[in-house]
Amino acid sequence: MGPHRKAALRTTAVGAVSATLVAGTALGFAPTAQAAPNPVRFVDIAGDGGTVLKANVVTPAGARGTDRYPLLVMPTSWGLPQVEYLAQAQKLADSGYVVVTYNVRGFWQSGGEIEVAGPPDVADASKVIDWALAHTPAEAGHIGMAGVSYGAGISLLTAAHDKRVKAVASLSGWADLIGSIYGGRTQHVQAAALLDGASVVTGRQSAEVRQTFDDFYGSNLAKEAELVAWGKKRSAATYVDQINENGAAIMLANAWGDSVFTPNQYADFYEKLTGPKRLEMRPGDHATAELTGLFGLPNDVWKDTARWFDHYLRGVDNGIDREQPVQLKSRTSGGYEGYPDWKSAGATSRKIALAGSKTIRANVNSGADGGVVFLSSILDQVAQLPPMASIPLLPRRWAAVWQSEKYAAAQRVRGTTALHTTLTPTKESGTLVAYLYDVGPLGLGKLVTHAPYTFHGRTPGKPFGVDLELYSTAYDVPAGHRLALVVDTVDPLYIEHNPPGAQLTFSSPVNDPSYVSVPLREQ
């Protein structure tokens, strides 16, 4: 990636972060405490190595010296101050919790440098628990953690390393950091630039973090193994056995269009959990499903978070443990759908044959793309307007296109679409992006899902198999519409690795036919 493009992306990221920080004010909201009389204290807590963490403590009104309450610890999101959760902290304190929210190290007025959920961040969370047990009416044995985005990831990691954590609500977070921003061996450049820009504006990057971003942008294959190891250390999926052994009750919530932490990695992680667990998926982008709750407004995610803690920390029989643990909301229809497990959502599948041989040229955006980080999925969330493309007008020189027949009945896509094909490149490296579209009678395609795929070290002219999982989603294709698979080589969301003059040929050998498998809810 050239320096001018990196600078432009970082400028865009800084602007996006600034917009996020002031959006609530522009809408007339403010993430401040409501009129509830719960006492609020702003305190300094000594984190790992003595690093000062700026925090606030909210206790139930009228708490007496001998009273003890369940404890909730809430690390802040990436780039946001500790008042982020104050409205929810007040509500939770009303319900009988001691709530400690704190600014993670390296951001705002907290000390230290940004570690990206490294070991010092996990150690900080345990230090905050220690402090709360010593300085508040918190009750040992009834401790939970919750957070949005960065706070969600730290909460999951702490549950793996600190047995005192009995329940977690991980909202718009990650379980697999590399699977999120380097999925398909492809750099998710807009997402990374957003995180990078936010940390430049609101925090202090460590030398390791700065180098990691630079290696990421620079597509340094010599550092790939090091990058993967760095990410695994910061991924709860690496420690899932420890989480299961510790037995914490884990609630995961994410949005279908999360452009920072894709929904697939949460779904995969959920399936590996053996203790009490819940998975919620809704329309939206990164942290947009939780946003109104941060301003104290009614919000489904925060409502279920409170119910989760009420049951697993306070022993309230509110029925959440008897509900279907997988709760999905379609991007195109109202209401929640409950399933006993993730796989039951797309219990059947329909294959679309990718017949014939198609050759495309690389390095040109065909007009099919995944949209713009945040903006596209927010439009989909509030107006059901995902990225669109005219399928008949896509230039076949740059895009390979296959379409299904018209469907007589609605097709309820639920889960993870899988692509299998045979690819013959003319260069040893390359990138492709696969898109699944809902195509109406006039040929206008609405994006259902997509995903990138990058390869290196292949022999030019030698075919090889490609298996790619597209991002999980829930989308209803109307009767009379088709599904179309489109593959091209350039998308502004990602760094592409196609050398000049590269071509990609997709074929369907008789002994290994190509297809896209679409998971469907049973009618």
Coordinates of C-alpha atoms in Angstrom, one line a residue:
M1 CA 0.0 0.0 0.0
G2 CA 1.4 3.4 -1.0
P3 CA 2.0 6.2 1.6
H4 CA -0.6 8.5 0.1
R5 CA -3.3 5.8 0.3
K6 CA -2.3 5.1 3.9
A7 CA -2.5 8.7 4.8
A8 CA -5.9 9.1 3.2
L9 CA -7.2 6.1 5.0
R10 CA -5.9 7.3 8.3
T11 CA -7.5 10.7 7.7
T12 CA -10.8 9.0 6.9
A13 CA -10.5 6.9 10.0
V14 CA -9.8 10.0 12.2
G15 CA -12.9 11.7 10.7
A16 CA -15.0 8.6 11.3
V17 CA -13.9 8.3 14.9
S18 CA -14.5 12.0 15.5
A19 CA -18.0 11.6 14.0
T20 CA -18.7 8.7 16.3
L21 CA -17.6 10.6 19.4
V22 CA -19.9 13.6 18.6
A23 CA -22.8 11.7 17.0
G24 CA -24.7 11.4 20.2
T25 CA -24.5 15.1 20.8
A26 CA -25.6 15.9 17.3
L27 CA -28.7 13.7 17.9
G28 CA -29.4 15.4 21.2
F29 CA -28.2 12.6 23.4
A30 CA -25.4 12.6 26.0
P31 CA -23.9 9.5 27.7
T32 CA -24.4 11.0 31.1
A33 CA -25.9 9.6 34.3
Q34 CA -29.6 9.8 34.5
A35 CA -31.4 11.4 37.5
A36 CA -31.0 8.2 39.5
P37 CA -29.5 8.9 43.0
N38 CA -26.9 6.1 42.8
P39 CA -23.6 7.5 44.1
V40 CA -20.9 7.9 41.4
R41 CA -17.2 8.2 42.3
F42 CA -14.4 8.9 39.9
V43 CA -11.3 7.1 41.1
D44 CA -7.8 6.1 40.2
I45 CA -7.0 2.3 40.2
A46 CA -3.5 0.9 40.0
G47 CA -3.4 -1.6 37.2
D48 CA -0.7 -4.0 36.2
G49 CA 2.7 -2.6 37.0
G50 CA 1.2 0.3 38.8
T51 CA -0.3 1.9 35.6
V52 CA -3.0 4.3 36.6
L53 CA -6.4 3.5 35.3
K54 CA -9.1 6.2 35.4
A55 CA -12.4 4.7 36.5
N56 CA -15.8 5.4 37.9
V57 CA -17.7 3.5 40.5
V58 CA -21.5 3.4 40.7
T59 CA -23.1 1.7 43.8
P60 CA -26.7 1.1 44.6
A61 CA -28.5 4.0 46.4
G62 CA -28.8 3.6 50.1
A63 CA -26.0 0.9 50.3
R64 CA -25.0 0.4 54.0
G65 CA -21.7 -0.7 55.3
T66 CA -22.6 -4.4 55.7
D67 CA -24.4 -4.7 52.4
R68 CA -22.8 -6.7 49.6
Y69 CA -23.7 -6.7 45.9
P70 CA -22.7 -8.5 42.7
L71 CA -19.9 -6.8 40.9
L72 CA -19.8 -5.8 37.2
V73 CA -16.5 -4.6 35.7
M74 CA -16.7 -2.8 32.3
P75 CA -13.6 -2.0 30.3
T76 CA -14.1 0.8 27.8
S77 CA -14.4 0.5 24.0
W78 CA -11.4 1.4 21.8
G79 CA -11.0 5.2 21.9
L80 CA -13.9 6.0 24.2
P81 CA -13.7 7.5 27.8
Q82 CA -14.9 5.7 31.0
V83 CA -18.2 7.7 31.0
E84 CA -19.2 5.6 28.0
Y85 CA -21.2 3.2 30.1
L86 CA -22.5 5.6 32.7
A87 CA -26.1 5.5 31.7
Q88 CA -26.1 1.7 31.7
A89 CA -24.1 1.6 35.0
Q90 CA -26.8 3.7 36.6
K91 CA -29.5 1.3 35.4
L92 CA -27.5 -1.8 36.6
A93 CA -26.8 -0.1 40.0
D94 CA -30.6 0.5 40.3
S95 CA -30.9 -3.3 39.9
G96 CA -28.5 -4.0 42.7
Y97 CA -25.0 -4.1 41.2
V98 CA -21.7 -2.4 42.0
V99 CA -20.5 -1.3 38.6
V100 CA -16.9 -0.3 37.9
T101 CA -16.1 1.1 34.5
Y102 CA -12.6 2.0 33.6
N103 CA -10.5 3.5 30.8
V104 CA -8.2 0.8 29.4
R105 CA -4.5 1.5 29.4
G106 CA -3.1 3.8 26.8
F107 CA -6.3 5.7 26.1
W108 CA -7.5 9.1 27.3
Q109 CA -6.2 9.9 30.9
S110 CA -5.3 6.3 31.8
G111 CA -1.6 5.7 31.9
G112 CA 0.6 3.3 29.9
E113 CA 0.5 2.5 26.2
I114 CA -2.0 0.7 24.0
E115 CA -1.5 -3.1 24.1
V116 CA -4.5 -4.3 22.0
A117 CA -5.8 -6.6 24.6
G118 CA -2.4 -8.0 25.4
P119 CA -1.5 -9.6 28.7
P120 CA -1.2 -6.2 30.5
D121 CA -4.8 -5.5 29.6
V122 CA -6.0 -8.8 31.0
A123 CA -3.9 -8.2 34.2
D124 CA -5.4 -4.8 34.5
A125 CA -8.9 -6.3 34.6
S126 CA -7.9 -8.6 37.4
K127 CA -6.4 -5.6 39.3
V128 CA -9.7 -3.7 38.9
I129 CA -11.5 -6.7 40.4
D130 CA -9.0 -6.7 43.3
W131 CA -9.6 -3.0 43.9
A132 CA -13.4 -3.3 43.8
L133 CA -13.4 -6.1 46.3
A134 CA -11.3 -4.1 48.6
H135 CA -12.9 -0.7 48.2
T136 CA -16.6 -1.2 47.4
P137 CA -19.5 -3.3 48.7
A138 CA -18.8 -5.9 46.0
E139 CA -19.4 -9.5 46.8
A140 CA -16.7 -12.1 45.9
G141 CA -18.1 -15.0 44.1
H142 CA -20.6 -12.9 42.1
I143 CA -18.4 -11.1 39.6
G144 CA -19.2 -10.4 35.9
M145 CA -17.7 -8.4 33.1
A146 CA -19.2 -6.7 30.1
G147 CA -18.1 -4.4 27.4
V148 CA -18.6 -3.2 23.8
S149 CA -16.0 -3.8 21.2
Y150 CA -12.5 -3.5 22.8
G151 CA -14.1 -4.0 26.2
A152 CA -15.9 -7.1 25.0
G153 CA -12.7 -8.7 23.8
I154 CA -10.9 -7.9 27.1
S155 CA -13.9 -9.3 29.1
L156 CA -13.7 -12.6 27.2
L157 CA -9.9 -12.9 27.7
T158 CA -10.2 -12.1 31.4
A159 CA -12.8 -14.9 31.8
A160 CA -10.1 -17.3 30.5
H161 CA -7.5 -16.1 32.9
D162 CA -9.4 -15.1 36.1
K163 CA -11.6 -17.8 37.6
R164 CA -13.5 -15.2 39.6
V165 CA -15.3 -14.0 36.5
K166 CA -18.6 -16.0 36.6
A167 CA -20.5 -14.3 33.7
V168 CA -19.6 -12.2 30.6
A169 CA -21.6 -10.1 28.1
S170 CA -19.4 -9.6 25.1
L171 CA -21.0 -7.1 22.8
S172 CA -19.7 -6.4 19.3
G173 CA -16.4 -7.9 20.2
W174 CA -14.0 -10.5 18.8
A175 CA -13.0 -14.1 19.7
D176 CA -10.6 -14.4 16.8
L177 CA -8.7 -11.2 16.1
I178 CA -6.9 -12.5 13.0
G179 CA -10.1 -14.0 11.7
S180 CA -11.6 -10.6 12.0
I181 CA -9.2 -8.2 10.4
Y182 CA -7.1 -10.7 8.4
G183 CA -9.8 -13.2 7.4
G184 CA -9.2 -15.0 4.1
R185 CA -5.6 -14.0 4.4
T186 CA -6.7 -10.5 3.3
Q187 CA -6.0 -7.3 5.1
H188 CA -9.3 -5.6 6.0
V189 CA -7.7 -2.2 5.5
Q190 CA -10.7 0.2 6.2
A191 CA -11.4 -1.6 9.5
A192 CA -7.7 -1.5 10.5
A193 CA -7.3 2.1 9.5
L194 CA -10.3 3.0 11.6
L195 CA -8.8 1.4 14.7
D196 CA -5.4 2.9 13.9
G197 CA -6.8 6.4 13.5
A198 CA -8.9 6.2 16.6
S199 CA -5.9 5.2 18.7
V200 CA -3.8 8.1 17.3
V201 CA -6.6 10.6 18.2
T202 CA -7.4 9.3 21.7
G203 CA -4.5 7.2 22.9
R204 CA -0.8 6.4 22.9
Q205 CA 0.4 3.4 20.7
S206 CA 3.2 1.2 22.0
A207 CA 6.1 0.7 19.6
E208 CA 4.9 -2.9 19.1
V209 CA 1.4 -1.8 18.1
R210 CA 2.8 0.9 15.7
Q211 CA 5.0 -1.7 14.0
T212 CA 2.2 -4.2 13.8
F213 CA 0.0 -1.7 12.0
D214 CA 2.8 -0.8 9.6
D215 CA 3.5 -4.5 8.9
F216 CA -0.2 -5.1 8.3
Y217 CA -0.5 -2.2 5.8
G218 CA 2.8 -3.1 4.1
S219 CA 1.6 -6.7 3.4
N220 CA 4.9 -8.0 4.8
L221 CA 4.7 -11.7 4.2
A222 CA 7.9 -12.2 6.1
K223 CA 6.1 -11.0 9.2
E224 CA 2.8 -13.0 8.5
A225 CA 3.6 -15.8 11.0
E226 CA 4.5 -13.2 13.6
L227 CA 1.3 -11.2 13.0
V228 CA -0.8 -14.4 13.4
A229 CA 0.9 -15.3 16.6
W230 CA 0.4 -11.7 17.9
G231 CA -3.3 -12.0 17.1
K232 CA -3.7 -15.4 18.6
K233 CA -2.3 -14.2 21.9
R234 CA -5.1 -11.6 21.9
S235 CA -8.0 -14.0 20.9
A236 CA -10.3 -15.7 23.3
A237 CA -10.7 -18.6 20.8
T238 CA -7.1 -19.5 21.7
Y239 CA -8.1 -19.9 25.3
V240 CA -11.6 -21.5 24.9
D241 CA -10.6 -24.6 26.9
Q242 CA -9.7 -22.4 29.8
I243 CA -13.0 -20.5 29.5
N244 CA -14.9 -23.8 29.5
E245 CA -12.9 -25.1 32.4
N246 CA -13.6 -21.9 34.4
G247 CA -17.3 -22.3 33.6
A248 CA -18.3 -18.6 33.1
A249 CA -21.7 -18.0 31.5
I250 CA -20.9 -16.3 28.1
M251 CA -23.3 -14.1 26.2
L252 CA -22.2 -13.0 22.7
A253 CA -23.9 -10.3 20.7
N254 CA -22.9 -9.0 17.3
A255 CA -24.3 -7.4 14.1
W256 CA -24.5 -9.1 10.7
G257 CA -22.7 -6.2 9.0
D258 CA -20.0 -5.7 11.6
S259 CA -17.1 -4.4 9.4
V260 CA -14.5 -4.6 12.2
F261 CA -15.3 -8.0 13.8
T262 CA -17.1 -10.2 11.4
P263 CA -20.0 -12.4 12.7
N264 CA -18.4 -15.7 11.6
Q265 CA -15.7 -15.7 14.2
Y266 CA -18.3 -15.2 17.0
A267 CA -20.5 -18.0 15.7
D268 CA -17.5 -20.4 15.5
F269 CA -16.4 -19.5 19.0
Y270 CA -20.0 -19.9 20.3
E271 CA -20.1 -23.5 19.0
K272 CA -16.9 -24.4 21.0
L273 CA -18.3 -23.1 24.3
T274 CA -19.5 -25.9 26.7
G275 CA -20.9 -23.8 29.6
P276 CA -24.0 -21.6 29.8
K277 CA -24.0 -19.6 26.6
R278 CA -26.1 -17.3 24.4
L279 CA -25.6 -15.9 20.9
E280 CA -27.5 -12.9 19.5
M281 CA -27.2 -11.6 16.0
R282 CA -28.9 -8.5 14.7
P283 CA -28.8 -6.1 11.7
G284 CA -26.2 -3.3 11.9
D285 CA -22.5 -2.6 11.9
H286 CA -19.9 -2.4 14.6
A287 CA -21.5 -1.4 17.9
T288 CA -24.5 0.2 16.3
A289 CA -26.9 -2.3 17.9
E290 CA -25.8 -1.2 21.3
L291 CA -25.5 2.5 20.6
T292 CA -28.9 3.8 21.8
G293 CA -28.4 1.9 25.1
L294 CA -25.3 3.9 25.8
F295 CA -27.5 7.0 25.9
G296 CA -29.9 5.3 28.3
L297 CA -32.6 4.6 25.7
P298 CA -34.5 1.3 25.5
N299 CA -32.3 -1.2 23.8
D300 CA -32.6 -5.0 23.2
V301 CA -28.9 -5.8 23.6
W302 CA -28.6 -4.1 27.0
K303 CA -31.9 -5.5 28.2
D304 CA -30.7 -9.0 27.5
T305 CA -27.3 -8.2 29.1
A306 CA -29.1 -7.2 32.3
R307 CA -31.2 -10.3 32.2
W308 CA -28.1 -12.4 31.7
F309 CA -26.4 -11.0 34.8
D310 CA -29.5 -11.1 36.8
H311 CA -29.8 -14.8 36.3
Y312 CA -26.1 -15.9 36.5
L313 CA -25.0 -13.4 39.2
R314 CA -28.1 -12.8 41.2
G315 CA -29.9 -16.0 40.7
V316 CA -33.1 -14.4 39.3
D317 CA -35.4 -16.9 37.7
N318 CA -36.2 -14.7 34.6
G319 CA -36.3 -17.6 32.1
I320 CA -33.3 -16.6 30.0
D321 CA -31.7 -19.9 30.7
R322 CA -34.8 -21.7 29.2
E323 CA -35.0 -19.6 26.0
Q324 CA -33.5 -20.8 22.8
P325 CA -29.9 -19.8 23.2
V326 CA -29.4 -18.6 19.6
Q327 CA -31.4 -15.5 18.9
L328 CA -31.3 -14.1 15.3
K329 CA -33.0 -11.1 13.7
S330 CA -33.2 -11.0 9.9
R331 CA -32.0 -8.0 8.1
T332 CA -35.2 -7.9 6.0
S333 CA -38.0 -8.9 8.4
G334 CA -39.0 -8.0 12.0
G335 CA -38.9 -10.2 15.1
Y336 CA -36.4 -12.6 16.6
E337 CA -36.0 -16.2 15.7
G338 CA -34.8 -18.7 18.3
Y339 CA -32.8 -21.8 17.6
P340 CA -31.3 -24.5 19.9
D341 CA -27.9 -24.0 18.3
W342 CA -26.1 -22.1 15.5
K343 CA -26.4 -24.9 12.9
S344 CA -30.1 -25.2 13.3
A345 CA -30.6 -21.7 11.9
G346 CA -29.6 -22.9 8.4
A347 CA -30.7 -26.4 8.8
T348 CA -31.0 -27.0 5.0
S349 CA -28.8 -25.8 2.2
R350 CA -29.3 -25.2 -1.5
K351 CA -26.4 -25.5 -3.9
I352 CA -26.0 -23.2 -6.9
A353 CA -23.8 -24.8 -9.6
L354 CA -21.0 -22.7 -10.9
A355 CA -20.8 -24.3 -14.3
G356 CA -18.4 -23.7 -17.1
S357 CA -15.1 -21.8 -17.2
K358 CA -14.8 -18.1 -16.7
T359 CA -11.7 -15.9 -16.9
I360 CA -11.5 -12.4 -15.4
R361 CA -8.8 -9.8 -15.4
A362 CA -7.5 -8.4 -12.1
N363 CA -6.9 -4.9 -10.7
V364 CA -10.1 -3.2 -11.7
N365 CA -13.2 -2.8 -9.5
S366 CA -16.1 -4.3 -11.5
G367 CA -18.7 -2.3 -9.6
A368 CA -19.4 -5.1 -7.1
D369 CA -18.1 -4.3 -3.7
G370 CA -18.9 -4.5 0.0
G371 CA -19.6 -0.9 0.5
V372 CA -18.0 1.5 3.0
V373 CA -17.0 0.7 6.5
F374 CA -19.9 1.6 8.9
L375 CA -21.9 3.6 6.4
S376 CA -23.2 0.7 4.3
S377 CA -24.3 -1.5 7.1
I378 CA -25.9 1.3 9.0
L379 CA -27.9 2.1 5.9
D380 CA -28.9 -1.6 5.8
Q381 CA -29.8 -1.5 9.5
V382 CA -32.0 1.6 9.4
A383 CA -33.4 1.6 5.8
Q384 CA -32.7 -1.9 4.4
L385 CA -30.4 -0.4 1.8
P386 CA -27.4 -2.7 1.5
P387 CA -24.7 -2.1 -1.2
M388 CA -26.2 -2.6 -4.7
A389 CA -25.1 -3.5 -8.2
S390 CA -26.8 -3.9 -11.5
I391 CA -25.9 -7.6 -12.2
P392 CA -26.5 -7.5 -16.0
L393 CA -24.3 -4.4 -16.4
L394 CA -21.3 -5.8 -14.5
P395 CA -18.4 -6.0 -17.0
R396 CA -17.6 -9.7 -17.5
R397 CA -14.1 -8.8 -18.4
W398 CA -13.6 -8.0 -14.7
A399 CA -16.3 -10.0 -12.9
A400 CA -17.4 -13.6 -13.1
V401 CA -21.1 -14.0 -12.6
W402 CA -23.4 -17.0 -12.0
Q403 CA -27.1 -16.9 -11.3
S404 CA -29.7 -19.3 -9.9
E405 CA -33.1 -19.8 -11.3
K406 CA -36.0 -17.7 -10.1
Y407 CA -37.3 -18.9 -6.8
A408 CA -41.0 -19.7 -6.6
A409 CA -41.0 -19.1 -2.8
A410 CA -39.0 -16.9 -0.5
Q411 CA -35.5 -18.2 0.4
R412 CA -34.6 -17.5 4.0
V413 CA -30.8 -17.3 4.1
R414 CA -29.6 -18.1 7.6
G415 CA -26.0 -18.7 8.6
T416 CA -22.8 -19.1 6.6
T417 CA -22.7 -19.4 2.8
A418 CA -19.8 -21.5 1.4
L419 CA -18.0 -21.2 -1.9
H420 CA -16.1 -24.1 -3.5
T421 CA -14.4 -23.7 -6.8
T422 CA -11.2 -24.5 -8.8
L423 CA -9.0 -21.5 -9.5
T424 CA -6.2 -21.2 -12.1
P425 CA -4.1 -18.1 -11.7
T426 CA -1.5 -16.6 -14.1
K427 CA 0.5 -15.2 -11.2
E428 CA 1.7 -16.7 -7.9
S429 CA -0.3 -14.3 -5.8
G430 CA -3.7 -12.9 -6.1
T431 CA -6.9 -11.7 -4.3
L432 CA -10.5 -12.4 -5.2
V433 CA -13.7 -11.2 -3.5
A434 CA -16.9 -13.3 -3.7
Y435 CA -20.3 -11.6 -3.4
L436 CA -23.8 -13.1 -3.0
Y437 CA -26.6 -10.9 -4.4
D438 CA -30.4 -10.9 -4.2
V439 CA -31.4 -10.1 -7.7
G440 CA -34.8 -8.6 -8.5
P441 CA -36.8 -8.7 -11.8
L442 CA -34.9 -5.7 -13.2
G443 CA -31.5 -7.1 -12.5
L444 CA -30.7 -4.9 -9.5
G445 CA -28.7 -6.9 -7.0
K446 CA -28.8 -6.2 -3.2
L447 CA -25.8 -7.5 -1.3
V448 CA -26.6 -10.5 0.9
T449 CA -23.0 -11.3 2.0
H450 CA -19.4 -11.4 0.8
A451 CA -15.8 -12.3 1.8
P452 CA -12.3 -11.9 0.4
Y453 CA -9.7 -14.5 -0.3
T454 CA -6.0 -14.1 -0.9
F455 CA -3.4 -16.7 -2.0
H456 CA 0.4 -16.6 -2.2
G457 CA 3.1 -19.0 -3.5
R458 CA 0.9 -20.7 -6.2
T459 CA 2.3 -22.0 -9.4
P460 CA 1.1 -20.0 -12.4
G461 CA -1.1 -22.0 -14.7
K462 CA -1.7 -24.8 -12.1
P463 CA -5.3 -25.1 -10.8
F464 CA -6.1 -25.5 -7.1
G465 CA -9.2 -25.7 -5.0
V466 CA -10.6 -22.8 -3.2
D467 CA -13.0 -23.1 -0.2
L468 CA -14.3 -19.8 1.2
E469 CA -16.9 -19.1 3.9
L470 CA -18.8 -15.8 3.2
Y471 CA -19.8 -13.7 6.2
S472 CA -22.7 -15.1 8.2
T473 CA -26.0 -13.4 7.7
A474 CA -29.8 -13.6 7.9
Y475 CA -31.6 -12.3 4.8
D476 CA -34.9 -13.2 3.1
V477 CA -34.8 -13.4 -0.7
P478 CA -38.3 -12.6 -2.0
A479 CA -40.2 -15.0 -4.2
G480 CA -39.5 -14.3 -7.9
H481 CA -36.0 -13.2 -7.2
R482 CA -32.7 -15.0 -8.0
L483 CA -29.4 -15.4 -6.2
A484 CA -26.2 -14.4 -8.0
L485 CA -22.6 -15.1 -7.1
V486 CA -20.2 -12.5 -8.4
V487 CA -16.4 -12.7 -8.1
D488 CA -14.0 -9.9 -8.9
T489 CA -10.6 -8.8 -7.6
V490 CA -10.8 -5.3 -6.1
D491 CA -12.8 -4.0 -3.2
P492 CA -12.0 -0.8 -1.3
L493 CA -12.6 -2.6 2.1
Y494 CA -9.5 -4.7 1.5
I495 CA -5.9 -4.7 0.4
E496 CA -5.6 -6.7 -2.8
H497 CA -2.6 -8.7 -4.0
N498 CA -3.0 -9.0 -7.7
P499 CA 0.1 -8.3 -9.7
P500 CA -0.2 -6.2 -13.0
G501 CA -1.6 -8.2 -15.8
A502 CA -3.0 -11.0 -13.6
Q503 CA -5.9 -13.1 -14.7
L504 CA -8.0 -15.7 -12.7
T505 CA -9.8 -18.6 -14.3
F506 CA -12.6 -20.4 -12.5
S507 CA -13.6 -23.8 -13.7
S508 CA -15.8 -26.7 -12.6
P509 CA -14.1 -30.1 -13.2
V510 CA -16.3 -33.1 -13.6
N511 CA -14.7 -34.8 -10.7
D512 CA -14.8 -31.7 -8.5
P513 CA -17.7 -29.4 -9.5
S514 CA -17.8 -25.8 -8.3
Y515 CA -20.8 -24.5 -6.3
V516 CA -21.9 -22.1 -3.7
S517 CA -23.9 -23.6 -0.9
V518 CA -26.5 -21.3 0.7
P519 CA -27.8 -22.2 4.2
L520 CA -31.6 -21.9 4.4
R521 CA -34.1 -21.8 7.2
E522 CA -36.6 -24.6 6.9
Q523 CA -39.9 -23.2 5.5

